[in-house]
mmCIF file of C-alpha atoms and ligand atoms in Angstrom:
data_model
loop_
_atom_site.group_PDB
_atom_site.id
_atom_site.type_symbol
_atom_site.label_atom_id
_atom_site.label_comp_id
_atom_site.label_asym_id
_atom_site.label_seq_id
_atom_site.Cartn_x
_atom_site.Cartn_y
_atom_site.Cartn_z
ATOM 1 C CA UNK A 1 7.613 -9.199 21.498
ATOM 2 C CA UNK A 2 4.765 -8.611 19.821
ATOM 3 C CA UNK A 3 3.302 -11.078 17.167
ATOM 4 C CA UNK A 4 -0.190 -9.949 16.073
ATOM 5 C CA UNK A 5 -2.206 -13.133 15.367
ATOM 6 C CA UNK A 6 -5.431 -12.521 12.918
ATOM 7 C CA UNK A 7 -7.329 -15.999 12.419
ATOM 8 C CA UNK A 8 -10.635 -16.938 10.449
ATOM 9 C CA UNK A 9 -11.725 -13.115 11.081
ATOM 10 C CA UNK A 10 -14.814 -11.882 10.520
ATOM 11 C CA UNK A 11 -17.092 -8.413 10.677
ATOM 12 C CA UNK A 12 -20.455 -8.436 9.804
ATOM 13 C CA UNK A 13 -22.034 -4.772 10.749
ATOM 14 C CA UNK A 14 -25.536 -4.462 11.505
ATOM 15 C CA UNK A 15 -27.995 -5.008 8.673
ATOM 16 C CA UNK A 16 -25.864 -8.430 7.486
ATOM 17 C CA UNK A 17 -22.753 -6.310 5.785
ATOM 18 C CA UNK A 18 -19.789 -8.445 5.881
ATOM 19 C CA UNK A 19 -16.943 -5.242 6.016
ATOM 20 C CA UNK A 20 -14.452 -8.359 6.737
ATOM 21 C CA UNK A 21 -14.319 -11.784 5.516
ATOM 22 C CA UNK A 22 -12.273 -14.836 6.874
ATOM 23 C CA UNK A 23 -9.372 -12.815 7.520
ATOM 24 C CA UNK A 24 -5.740 -14.070 8.375
ATOM 25 C CA UNK A 25 -2.510 -13.035 9.047
ATOM 26 C CA UNK A 26 0.298 -13.848 10.957
ATOM 27 C CA UNK A 27 2.488 -10.651 12.003
ATOM 28 C CA UNK A 28 5.987 -11.038 13.473
ATOM 29 C CA UNK A 29 7.189 -8.577 16.096
ATOM 30 C CA UNK A 30 8.540 -5.644 14.760
ATOM 31 C CA UNK A 31 7.046 -5.927 12.093
ATOM 32 C CA UNK A 32 6.065 -3.055 9.681
ATOM 33 C CA UNK A 33 2.942 -4.185 7.985
ATOM 34 C CA UNK A 34 0.502 -1.994 5.590
ATOM 35 C CA UNK A 35 -3.886 -2.574 4.991
ATOM 36 C CA UNK A 36 -3.906 -1.322 1.536
ATOM 37 C CA UNK A 37 -6.559 -1.246 -0.946
ATOM 38 C CA UNK A 38 -9.328 1.169 -1.758
ATOM 39 C CA UNK A 39 -12.238 2.552 -0.084
ATOM 40 C CA UNK A 40 -14.614 0.511 1.215
ATOM 41 C CA UNK A 41 -12.603 -2.464 1.385
ATOM 42 C CA UNK A 42 -12.701 -2.918 5.142
ATOM 43 C CA UNK A 43 -8.319 -1.981 5.982
ATOM 44 C CA UNK A 44 -10.466 0.412 9.350
ATOM 45 C CA UNK A 45 -12.660 -2.272 10.480
ATOM 46 C CA UNK A 46 -9.836 -4.731 11.053
ATOM 47 C CA UNK A 47 -7.656 -2.263 11.999
ATOM 48 C CA UNK A 48 -10.138 -1.075 14.658
ATOM 49 C CA UNK A 49 -11.194 -5.491 15.599
ATOM 50 C CA UNK A 50 -7.160 -4.737 16.443
ATOM 51 C CA UNK A 51 -7.498 -2.523 18.418
ATOM 52 C CA UNK A 52 -10.195 -3.068 20.857
ATOM 53 C CA UNK A 53 -12.751 -0.633 18.988
ATOM 54 C CA UNK A 54 -15.077 -2.133 17.119
ATOM 55 C CA UNK A 55 -16.988 -5.955 17.866
ATOM 56 C CA UNK A 56 -15.149 -8.767 16.300
ATOM 57 C CA UNK A 57 -17.862 -11.051 15.225
ATOM 58 C CA UNK A 58 -16.121 -14.187 14.303
ATOM 59 C CA UNK A 59 -12.216 -15.507 14.747
ATOM 60 C CA UNK A 60 -9.646 -14.948 16.778
ATOM 61 C CA UNK A 61 -7.277 -11.737 17.400
ATOM 62 C CA UNK A 62 -3.883 -13.155 19.295
ATOM 63 C CA UNK A 63 -1.443 -10.556 20.549
ATOM 64 C CA UNK A 64 1.591 -12.184 21.748
ATOM 65 C CA UNK A 65 -0.147 -15.067 22.245
ATOM 66 C CA UNK A 66 -3.358 -13.994 23.687
ATOM 67 C CA UNK A 67 -6.592 -14.057 22.823
ATOM 68 C CA UNK A 68 -7.610 -10.490 23.174
ATOM 69 C CA UNK A 69 -10.998 -10.298 21.542
ATOM 70 C CA UNK A 70 -13.000 -9.857 24.999
ATOM 71 C CA UNK A 71 -9.650 -7.001 25.976
ATOM 72 C CA UNK A 72 -10.456 -3.574 26.326
ATOM 73 C CA UNK A 73 -8.868 -1.030 24.426
ATOM 74 C CA UNK A 74 -6.653 -0.078 27.278
ATOM 75 C CA UNK A 75 -5.671 -3.493 28.489
ATOM 76 C CA UNK A 76 -4.412 -4.321 24.624
ATOM 77 C CA UNK A 77 -0.949 -2.281 25.150
ATOM 78 C CA UNK A 78 -1.753 -0.547 21.607
ATOM 79 C CA UNK A 79 -1.525 3.217 20.377
ATOM 80 C CA UNK A 80 -3.134 4.094 17.355
ATOM 81 C CA UNK A 81 -3.157 7.166 15.695
ATOM 82 C CA UNK A 82 -6.226 8.367 13.268
ATOM 83 C CA UNK A 83 -6.511 10.444 9.967
ATOM 84 C CA UNK A 84 -8.637 12.744 11.534
ATOM 85 C CA UNK A 85 -5.398 13.966 14.578
ATOM 86 C CA UNK A 86 -8.423 13.647 17.448
ATOM 87 C CA UNK A 87 -6.325 16.835 19.489
ATOM 88 C CA UNK A 88 -8.260 18.608 22.076
ATOM 89 C CA UNK A 89 -8.367 21.480 21.316
ATOM 90 C CA UNK A 90 -8.300 23.616 24.952
ATOM 91 C CA UNK A 91 -4.780 21.858 25.956
ATOM 92 C CA UNK A 92 -1.516 22.814 24.955
ATOM 93 C CA UNK A 93 0.170 20.563 22.614
ATOM 94 C CA UNK A 94 2.135 19.355 25.798
ATOM 95 C CA UNK A 95 -0.772 18.336 27.491
ATOM 96 C CA UNK A 96 -2.440 16.821 24.798
ATOM 97 C CA UNK A 97 1.198 14.280 24.466
ATOM 98 C CA UNK A 98 1.117 13.978 27.833
ATOM 99 C CA UNK A 99 -2.288 12.361 28.426
ATOM 100 C CA UNK A 100 -2.140 8.960 27.848
ATOM 101 C CA UNK A 101 0.062 9.082 30.929
ATOM 102 C CA UNK A 102 -1.841 11.292 32.952
ATOM 103 C CA UNK A 103 -5.288 8.328 33.056
ATOM 104 C CA UNK A 104 -2.083 5.797 33.894
ATOM 105 C CA UNK A 105 -2.531 3.729 36.845
ATOM 106 C CA UNK A 106 -0.856 3.762 39.105
ATOM 107 C CA UNK A 107 0.245 6.946 38.269
ATOM 108 C CA UNK A 108 3.155 8.455 36.540
ATOM 109 C CA UNK A 109 5.623 10.885 37.563
ATOM 110 C CA UNK A 110 5.690 14.583 36.579
ATOM 111 C CA UNK A 111 9.541 14.616 36.033
ATOM 112 C CA UNK A 112 8.508 11.182 34.220
ATOM 113 C CA UNK A 113 5.934 12.774 32.257
ATOM 114 C CA UNK A 114 7.970 15.609 31.286
ATOM 115 C CA UNK A 115 11.029 13.551 30.455
ATOM 116 C CA UNK A 116 8.847 11.164 27.708
ATOM 117 C CA UNK A 117 6.989 13.980 25.993
ATOM 118 C CA UNK A 118 9.847 16.263 25.579
ATOM 119 C CA UNK A 119 11.887 13.115 23.866
ATOM 120 C CA UNK A 120 8.857 12.595 22.103
ATOM 121 C CA UNK A 121 8.585 16.077 20.585
ATOM 122 C CA UNK A 122 12.377 16.903 19.785
ATOM 123 C CA UNK A 123 11.995 13.287 18.193
ATOM 124 C CA UNK A 124 8.978 14.980 15.787
ATOM 125 C CA UNK A 125 10.485 18.426 15.668
ATOM 126 C CA UNK A 126 7.718 20.226 17.643
ATOM 127 C CA UNK A 127 9.371 21.068 21.007
ATOM 128 C CA UNK A 128 9.071 24.489 20.092
ATOM 129 C CA UNK A 129 5.326 24.281 20.393
ATOM 130 C CA UNK A 130 4.813 22.616 22.860
ATOM 131 C CA UNK A 131 3.352 25.448 24.684
ATOM 132 C CA UNK A 132 0.598 26.244 21.663
ATOM 133 C CA UNK A 133 -2.876 25.389 21.448
ATOM 134 C CA UNK A 134 -4.086 22.318 18.395
ATOM 135 C CA UNK A 135 -5.744 25.370 16.731
ATOM 136 C CA UNK A 136 -2.366 27.520 16.057
ATOM 137 C CA UNK A 137 -0.982 24.310 14.518
ATOM 138 C CA UNK A 138 -0.997 23.341 10.828
ATOM 139 C CA UNK A 139 -2.075 20.453 9.291
ATOM 140 C CA UNK A 140 1.522 18.485 9.473
ATOM 141 C CA UNK A 141 1.807 19.619 12.758
ATOM 142 C CA UNK A 142 -0.580 18.727 14.559
ATOM 143 C CA UNK A 143 -0.613 15.419 12.862
ATOM 144 C CA UNK A 144 3.096 15.152 14.387
ATOM 145 C CA UNK A 145 1.227 15.735 18.054
ATOM 146 C CA UNK A 146 -0.697 13.194 17.036
ATOM 147 C CA UNK A 147 1.654 10.506 16.601
ATOM 148 C CA UNK A 148 3.975 12.658 19.476
ATOM 149 C CA UNK A 149 0.801 11.304 21.898
ATOM 150 C CA UNK A 150 0.498 7.886 20.458
ATOM 151 C CA UNK A 151 4.466 7.502 20.651
ATOM 152 C CA UNK A 152 4.568 8.522 24.539
ATOM 153 C CA UNK A 153 2.928 5.466 25.587
ATOM 154 C CA UNK A 154 4.196 1.909 25.437
ATOM 155 C CA UNK A 155 3.264 -0.631 23.913
ATOM 156 C CA UNK A 156 3.086 -3.278 22.042
ATOM 157 C CA UNK A 157 1.586 -2.902 18.895
ATOM 158 C CA UNK A 158 1.834 0.806 17.432
ATOM 159 C CA UNK A 159 -1.873 1.122 14.527
ATOM 160 C CA UNK A 160 -1.946 3.868 12.564
ATOM 161 C CA UNK A 161 -5.358 4.845 10.280
ATOM 162 C CA UNK A 162 -4.874 7.625 7.162
ATOM 163 C CA UNK A 163 -2.282 9.438 9.302
ATOM 164 C CA UNK A 164 -1.117 11.520 6.312
ATOM 165 C CA UNK A 165 -4.677 11.785 4.170
ATOM 166 C CA UNK A 166 -5.127 15.090 5.264
ATOM 167 C CA UNK A 167 -1.841 16.644 4.576
ATOM 168 C CA UNK A 168 -0.544 18.486 1.089
ATOM 169 C CA UNK A 169 1.310 16.331 -1.834
ATOM 170 C CA UNK A 170 4.679 17.254 -0.521
ATOM 171 C CA UNK A 171 3.803 16.919 3.391
ATOM 172 C CA UNK A 172 2.914 13.318 2.982
ATOM 173 C CA UNK A 173 6.683 12.952 0.886
ATOM 174 C CA UNK A 174 8.523 14.036 3.742
ATOM 175 C CA UNK A 175 6.261 12.690 6.585
ATOM 176 C CA UNK A 176 6.439 9.412 5.410
ATOM 177 C CA UNK A 177 10.649 9.721 4.942
ATOM 178 C CA UNK A 178 9.737 10.426 9.380
ATOM 179 C CA UNK A 179 7.286 7.808 10.166
ATOM 180 C CA UNK A 180 10.647 5.388 8.414
ATOM 181 C CA UNK A 181 13.084 6.925 10.561
ATOM 182 C CA UNK A 182 10.169 6.951 13.943
ATOM 183 C CA UNK A 183 9.952 3.117 12.784
ATOM 184 C CA UNK A 184 13.557 3.143 13.930
ATOM 185 C CA UNK A 185 13.599 4.310 17.158
ATOM 186 C CA UNK A 186 10.624 3.072 18.949
ATOM 187 C CA UNK A 187 11.647 -0.397 16.651
ATOM 188 C CA UNK A 188 7.712 -1.995 18.180
ATOM 189 C CA UNK A 189 5.137 -3.783 15.888
ATOM 190 C CA UNK A 190 3.393 -1.641 13.105
ATOM 191 C CA UNK A 191 0.323 -2.091 11.417
ATOM 192 C CA UNK A 192 -0.964 0.645 9.037
ATOM 193 C CA UNK A 193 -3.970 1.923 6.812
ATOM 194 C CA UNK A 194 -3.191 3.552 3.909
ATOM 195 C CA UNK A 195 -5.244 3.852 0.474
ATOM 196 C CA UNK A 196 -2.367 4.902 -1.609
ATOM 197 C CA UNK A 197 -0.400 2.363 -2.638
ATOM 198 C CA UNK A 198 2.877 3.935 -2.546
ATOM 199 C CA UNK A 199 3.390 4.591 0.867
ATOM 200 C CA UNK A 200 2.394 1.198 1.245
ATOM 201 C CA UNK A 201 5.103 0.216 -0.686
ATOM 202 C CA UNK A 202 8.080 2.789 0.670
ATOM 203 C CA UNK A 203 6.793 1.684 4.471
ATOM 204 C CA UNK A 204 5.914 -1.672 5.044
ATOM 205 C CA UNK A 205 7.677 -4.652 5.401
ATOM 206 C CA UNK A 206 4.665 -6.777 4.198
ATOM 207 C CA UNK A 207 1.317 -5.054 2.064
ATOM 208 C CA UNK A 208 -1.934 -6.606 2.677
ATOM 209 C CA UNK A 209 -3.552 -6.002 -0.226
ATOM 210 C CA UNK A 210 -8.153 -6.170 -0.106
ATOM 211 C CA UNK A 211 -10.543 -5.820 -1.876
ATOM 212 C CA UNK A 212 -14.234 -5.915 -1.174
ATOM 213 C CA UNK A 213 -13.453 -7.375 2.667
ATOM 214 C CA UNK A 214 -11.939 -9.844 1.121
ATOM 215 C CA UNK A 215 -7.316 -10.353 1.078
ATOM 216 C CA UNK A 216 -5.956 -10.401 -2.534
ATOM 217 C CA UNK A 217 -2.324 -11.095 -1.845
ATOM 218 C CA UNK A 218 0.061 -10.890 1.181
ATOM 219 C CA UNK A 219 3.652 -9.783 0.362
ATOM 220 C CA UNK A 220 6.844 -7.345 0.156
ATOM 221 C CA UNK A 221 6.934 -4.711 -2.013
ATOM 222 C CA UNK A 222 9.182 -6.560 -4.517
ATOM 223 C CA UNK A 223 7.286 -9.598 -4.093
ATOM 224 C CA UNK A 224 3.501 -7.386 -4.671
ATOM 225 C CA UNK A 225 5.039 -5.702 -7.875
ATOM 226 C CA UNK A 226 6.927 -8.072 -9.041
ATOM 227 C CA UNK A 227 4.358 -11.870 -8.934
ATOM 228 C CA UNK A 228 1.104 -10.140 -8.110
ATOM 229 C CA UNK A 229 -0.677 -13.136 -7.318
ATOM 230 C CA UNK A 230 -3.921 -11.601 -9.813
ATOM 231 C CA UNK A 231 -5.165 -9.047 -11.998
ATOM 232 C CA UNK A 232 -6.203 -6.971 -9.777
ATOM 233 C CA UNK A 233 -3.086 -6.357 -7.063
ATOM 234 C CA UNK A 234 -1.101 -6.178 -10.565
ATOM 235 C CA UNK A 235 -3.277 -3.164 -11.210
ATOM 236 C CA UNK A 236 -3.292 -1.924 -8.071
ATOM 237 C CA UNK A 237 -0.034 -1.419 -7.078
ATOM 238 C CA UNK A 238 2.404 0.437 -9.686
ATOM 239 C CA UNK A 239 1.680 3.937 -10.794
ATOM 240 C CA UNK A 240 0.431 4.460 -13.999
ATOM 241 C CA UNK A 241 -1.082 0.906 -13.732
ATOM 242 C CA UNK A 242 -0.719 -1.756 -15.650
ATOM 243 C CA UNK A 243 -1.442 -2.385 -19.167
ATOM 244 C CA UNK A 244 -3.707 -5.408 -20.409
ATOM 245 C CA UNK A 245 -4.028 -7.127 -23.631
ATOM 246 C CA UNK A 246 -6.429 -10.106 -24.628
ATOM 247 C CA UNK A 247 -3.966 -12.388 -26.568
ATOM 248 C CA UNK A 248 -3.242 -15.505 -27.309
ATOM 249 C CA UNK A 249 -0.461 -17.749 -24.763
ATOM 250 C CA UNK A 250 1.125 -20.194 -27.152
ATOM 251 C CA UNK A 251 3.065 -22.640 -26.455
ATOM 252 C CA UNK A 252 5.713 -24.254 -29.001
ATOM 253 C CA UNK A 253 7.923 -27.152 -28.128
ATOM 254 C CA UNK A 254 9.924 -25.247 -24.182
ATOM 255 C CA UNK A 255 9.161 -21.833 -25.782
ATOM 256 C CA UNK A 256 6.638 -19.751 -25.131
ATOM 257 C CA UNK A 257 5.049 -16.320 -26.947
ATOM 258 C CA UNK A 258 2.329 -13.889 -26.880
ATOM 259 C CA UNK A 259 0.429 -12.275 -30.573
ATOM 260 C CA UNK A 260 -1.318 -9.327 -28.820
ATOM 261 C CA UNK A 261 -2.006 -7.171 -32.361
ATOM 262 C CA UNK A 262 -1.253 -10.524 -34.364
ATOM 263 C CA UNK A 263 3.219 -9.134 -32.866
ATOM 264 C CA UNK A 264 4.503 -12.251 -32.557
ATOM 265 C CA UNK A 265 7.007 -12.052 -29.304
ATOM 266 C CA UNK A 266 8.536 -14.157 -26.887
ATOM 267 C CA UNK A 267 8.386 -15.108 -22.963
ATOM 268 C CA UNK A 268 11.289 -14.761 -21.197
ATOM 269 C CA UNK A 269 13.023 -18.571 -20.148
ATOM 270 C CA UNK A 270 12.160 -18.059 -16.538
ATOM 271 C CA UNK A 271 8.564 -17.105 -17.041
ATOM 272 C CA UNK A 272 7.906 -20.067 -19.194
ATOM 273 C CA UNK A 273 9.863 -22.588 -16.973
ATOM 274 C CA UNK A 274 7.408 -21.372 -14.746
ATOM 275 C CA UNK A 275 3.814 -22.334 -16.968
ATOM 276 C CA UNK A 276 5.687 -25.529 -17.674
ATOM 277 C CA UNK A 277 5.415 -26.215 -14.344
ATOM 278 C CA UNK A 278 2.516 -24.686 -13.904
ATOM 279 C CA UNK A 279 1.014 -27.254 -16.643
ATOM 280 C CA UNK A 280 -0.011 -24.509 -18.959
ATOM 281 C CA UNK A 281 -1.198 -24.959 -22.877
ATOM 282 C CA UNK A 282 -1.566 -22.531 -25.143
ATOM 283 C CA UNK A 283 -4.998 -20.755 -23.881
ATOM 284 C CA UNK A 284 -6.810 -17.248 -24.113
ATOM 285 C CA UNK A 285 -5.048 -14.968 -21.208
ATOM 286 C CA UNK A 286 -4.826 -11.526 -19.962
ATOM 287 C CA UNK A 287 -1.508 -10.478 -20.455
ATOM 288 C CA UNK A 288 -0.172 -7.595 -18.266
ATOM 289 C CA UNK A 289 2.814 -5.373 -18.731
ATOM 290 C CA UNK A 290 4.213 -2.207 -16.895
ATOM 291 C CA UNK A 291 3.882 1.246 -18.823
ATOM 292 C CA UNK A 292 7.986 1.337 -17.539
ATOM 293 C CA UNK A 293 8.629 -1.518 -19.461
ATOM 294 C CA UNK A 294 7.854 -0.174 -22.921
ATOM 295 C CA UNK A 295 9.413 0.368 -25.908
ATOM 296 C CA UNK A 296 9.670 2.541 -28.573
ATOM 297 C CA UNK A 297 10.363 0.798 -31.716
ATOM 298 C CA UNK A 298 11.100 0.801 -34.996
ATOM 299 C CA UNK A 299 9.755 -2.324 -36.721
ATOM 300 C CA UNK A 300 7.807 -5.749 -35.472
ATOM 301 C CA UNK A 301 5.753 -3.495 -32.762
ATOM 302 C CA UNK A 302 2.440 -3.129 -31.653
ATOM 303 C CA UNK A 303 0.820 -0.183 -34.238
ATOM 304 C CA UNK A 304 -0.441 2.951 -31.728
ATOM 305 C CA UNK A 305 -1.575 6.211 -31.745
ATOM 306 C CA UNK A 306 -0.856 8.485 -29.748
ATOM 307 C CA UNK A 307 -3.805 10.199 -27.738
ATOM 308 C CA UNK A 308 -2.336 12.351 -25.431
ATOM 309 C CA UNK A 309 1.550 13.550 -23.850
ATOM 310 C CA UNK A 310 1.764 13.935 -20.549
ATOM 311 C CA UNK A 311 5.069 15.815 -19.578
ATOM 312 C CA UNK A 312 5.897 15.032 -15.688
ATOM 313 C CA UNK A 313 9.738 16.422 -15.923
ATOM 314 C CA UNK A 314 12.644 13.354 -15.622
ATOM 315 C CA UNK A 315 9.584 11.688 -17.539
ATOM 316 C CA UNK A 316 6.829 11.540 -20.345
ATOM 317 C CA UNK A 317 3.871 9.585 -20.070
ATOM 318 C CA UNK A 318 2.001 8.979 -23.472
ATOM 319 C CA UNK A 319 -1.629 7.423 -23.920
ATOM 320 C CA UNK A 320 -1.729 5.698 -26.787
ATOM 321 C CA UNK A 321 -4.332 4.090 -29.138
ATOM 322 C CA UNK A 322 -4.399 0.764 -30.077
ATOM 323 C CA UNK A 323 -6.042 -0.497 -33.613
ATOM 324 C CA UNK A 324 -9.009 -1.197 -31.636
ATOM 325 C CA UNK A 325 -9.335 1.818 -29.797
ATOM 326 C CA UNK A 326 -7.646 0.348 -26.281
ATOM 327 C CA UNK A 327 -5.883 2.786 -24.511
ATOM 328 C CA UNK A 328 -2.205 1.586 -23.135
ATOM 329 C CA UNK A 329 0.357 3.985 -21.309
ATOM 330 C CA UNK A 330 3.930 4.165 -21.827
ATOM 331 C CA UNK A 331 5.937 5.960 -19.835
ATOM 332 C CA UNK A 332 9.399 7.384 -21.649
ATOM 333 C CA UNK A 333 12.085 8.454 -19.106
ATOM 334 C CA UNK A 334 12.821 12.300 -21.372
ATOM 335 C CA UNK A 335 16.745 11.404 -20.785
ATOM 336 C CA UNK A 336 16.675 9.182 -23.433
ATOM 337 C CA UNK A 337 14.778 11.409 -25.945
ATOM 338 C CA UNK A 338 16.555 13.992 -28.145
ATOM 339 C CA UNK A 339 14.339 17.722 -28.039
ATOM 340 C CA UNK A 340 12.799 17.084 -31.664
ATOM 341 C CA UNK A 341 12.510 13.671 -30.759
ATOM 342 C CA UNK A 342 10.537 14.898 -27.592
ATOM 343 C CA UNK A 343 8.153 17.200 -28.906
ATOM 344 C CA UNK A 344 7.466 14.904 -31.904
ATOM 345 C CA UNK A 345 5.394 13.256 -29.251
ATOM 346 C CA UNK A 346 2.315 15.266 -30.093
ATOM 347 C CA UNK A 347 -0.814 13.450 -30.268
ATOM 348 C CA UNK A 348 -1.696 11.369 -34.153
ATOM 349 C CA UNK A 349 1.943 10.537 -34.704
ATOM 350 C CA UNK A 350 1.869 6.494 -35.488
ATOM 351 C CA UNK A 351 4.275 4.339 -33.074
ATOM 352 C CA UNK A 352 5.267 0.707 -32.946
ATOM 353 C CA UNK A 353 6.067 -0.566 -29.828
ATOM 354 C CA UNK A 354 7.101 -3.363 -27.841
ATOM 355 C CA UNK A 355 8.181 -5.285 -24.018
ATOM 356 C CA UNK A 356 10.325 -7.939 -23.495
ATOM 357 C CA UNK A 357 9.239 -11.183 -22.348
ATOM 358 C CA UNK A 358 10.551 -10.734 -18.884
ATOM 359 C CA UNK A 359 7.827 -8.312 -18.091
ATOM 360 C CA UNK A 360 5.293 -10.392 -19.107
ATOM 361 C CA UNK A 361 2.601 -11.355 -17.044
ATOM 362 C CA UNK A 362 -0.191 -13.825 -17.882
ATOM 363 C CA UNK A 363 -3.724 -13.793 -16.051
ATOM 364 C CA UNK A 364 -6.951 -15.943 -16.345
ATOM 365 C CA UNK A 365 -9.251 -13.642 -17.697
ATOM 366 C CA UNK A 366 -12.151 -15.239 -16.200
ATOM 367 C CA UNK A 367 -10.814 -16.269 -12.181
ATOM 368 C CA UNK A 368 -8.047 -13.208 -13.523
ATOM 369 C CA UNK A 369 -5.625 -15.021 -10.786
ATOM 370 C CA UNK A 370 -1.365 -15.145 -12.706
ATOM 371 C CA UNK A 371 -0.903 -18.234 -14.809
ATOM 372 C CA UNK A 372 3.039 -17.262 -12.843
ATOM 373 C CA UNK A 373 1.626 -18.574 -9.260
ATOM 374 C CA UNK A 374 4.210 -21.606 -8.424
ATOM 375 C CA UNK A 375 2.011 -24.833 -7.427
HETATM 376 N N1 ATP B 1 -20.933 0.935 11.433
HETATM 377 C C1 ATP B 1 -20.793 0.764 10.099
HETATM 378 N N2 ATP B 1 -21.881 -0.002 9.955
HETATM 379 C C2 ATP B 1 -22.303 -0.833 8.824
HETATM 380 N N3 ATP B 1 -21.774 -0.898 7.974
HETATM 381 C C3 ATP B 1 -19.654 0.034 7.825
HETATM 382 C C4 ATP B 1 -19.794 0.349 9.889
HETATM 383 N N4 ATP B 1 -18.570 1.150 9.403
HETATM 384 C C5 ATP B 1 -18.130 0.462 8.130
HETATM 385 N N5 ATP B 1 -19.023 -0.462 7.238
HETATM 386 C C6 ATP B 1 -19.013 -1.201 5.843
HETATM 387 O O1 ATP B 1 -17.782 -2.000 5.962
HETATM 388 C C7 ATP B 1 -17.481 -1.655 4.616
HETATM 389 C C8 ATP B 1 -15.528 -1.657 4.758
HETATM 390 O O2 ATP B 1 -15.553 -0.332 5.564
HETATM 391 P P1 ATP B 1 -14.190 0.037 6.544
HETATM 392 O O3 ATP B 1 -14.237 1.614 6.526
HETATM 393 O O4 ATP B 1 -13.217 -0.919 6.864
HETATM 394 O O5 ATP B 1 -13.343 1.125 4.707
HETATM 395 P P2 ATP B 1 -11.996 0.894 4.344
HETATM 396 O O6 ATP B 1 -11.492 -0.084 3.687
HETATM 397 O O7 ATP B 1 -11.213 1.055 5.727
HETATM 398 O O8 ATP B 1 -12.143 2.456 3.447
HETATM 399 P P3 ATP B 1 -11.896 4.283 3.499
HETATM 400 O O9 ATP B 1 -10.591 3.964 2.551
HETATM 401 O O10 ATP B 1 -12.505 4.316 2.862
HETATM 402 O O11 ATP B 1 -11.216 4.618 4.885
HETATM 403 C C9 ATP B 1 -18.004 -0.676 4.222
HETATM 404 O O12 ATP B 1 -18.309 -1.456 2.700
HETATM 405 C C10 ATP B 1 -18.747 -0.153 4.508
HETATM 406 O O13 ATP B 1 -19.519 1.607 5.004
HETATM 407 MG MG1 MG B 2 -10.809 3.256 6.348
#
């Protein structure tokens, strides 16, 4: 059992730098929580306050119902993996992994230490490296040792701060899958920090999206993708980034329409219902739509011209320019195109684009809040 609860947590560094403002979050037992956001948004600071590596300026952190603000890191029953591995260069892989166990009081038997280290090594596929020193390992292997060292100890909460960011893209994908397996095996509460939205989406049961020390939204991957609470979340989650156009949202009877570049498109019924329930009238908005939801159409679309064609293999990312020189991105699956069509999508080519009413998002231009958040 390990719930983690942060209540009104605030971090003020020396010089009155407020790194985290009023952070509130209830993490359930065995939940995998990801903190994600751009550099400097306060992810590591928050994690380090849970770990006890950073003093909490205001508010409380509870682990299993116990306020831990004044507990030493070693008394919090946490394990932590850092971005830079922090392995001891003069110790073998085995001894690096055994290190936290050798510190335990009362002492753990050598047999127990051996069993725990070898079984963690097995899980992580590093058995054959147990007698090597860290410098004789690749980055990915070192990272596994660092994870192994955190795994051997019984802990209530597993904390990871950008554990994969030093790895190349391919290895990162592989390790991401291993973390999913690891999580199933050790079945404990995880708090995982990353600035990578793909990692956040694929690993998290829930994602906490942060900006400038504030929580912008907490939700499952599906919720934050389908129902972003504000423009920041809408554009942070999903790649390439969500397109935006300033236009009007028009209410006609029970129906709603948008008019990007003078093209009138109907909002789908379910979204119209939410807008109506929220009492939204005709108004200016920022309209959002994702690149993968854009269709190239023959008529009644928004006229654009191709700027850049990025061939990604299974899809093309078309960067297009609108009549007022705004840039939009269109994702076209290559299987839908003939060879001629594919080759025709070159710079300067004029097209019309559209998108269905089901995939539209509407934001207040001032507050940047979504008009679809149910009130
Ligand atoms: N020891 C410190 N003293 C003063 N300010 C600090 C200190 N540590 C961090 N900060 C500031 O607090 C803010 C949050 O930093 P933090 O390291 O938590 O960000 P982060 O989200 O982990 O970023 P990154 O993705 O770059 O690791 C930043 O503005 C940072 O400059
Ligand atoms: Mg950080």
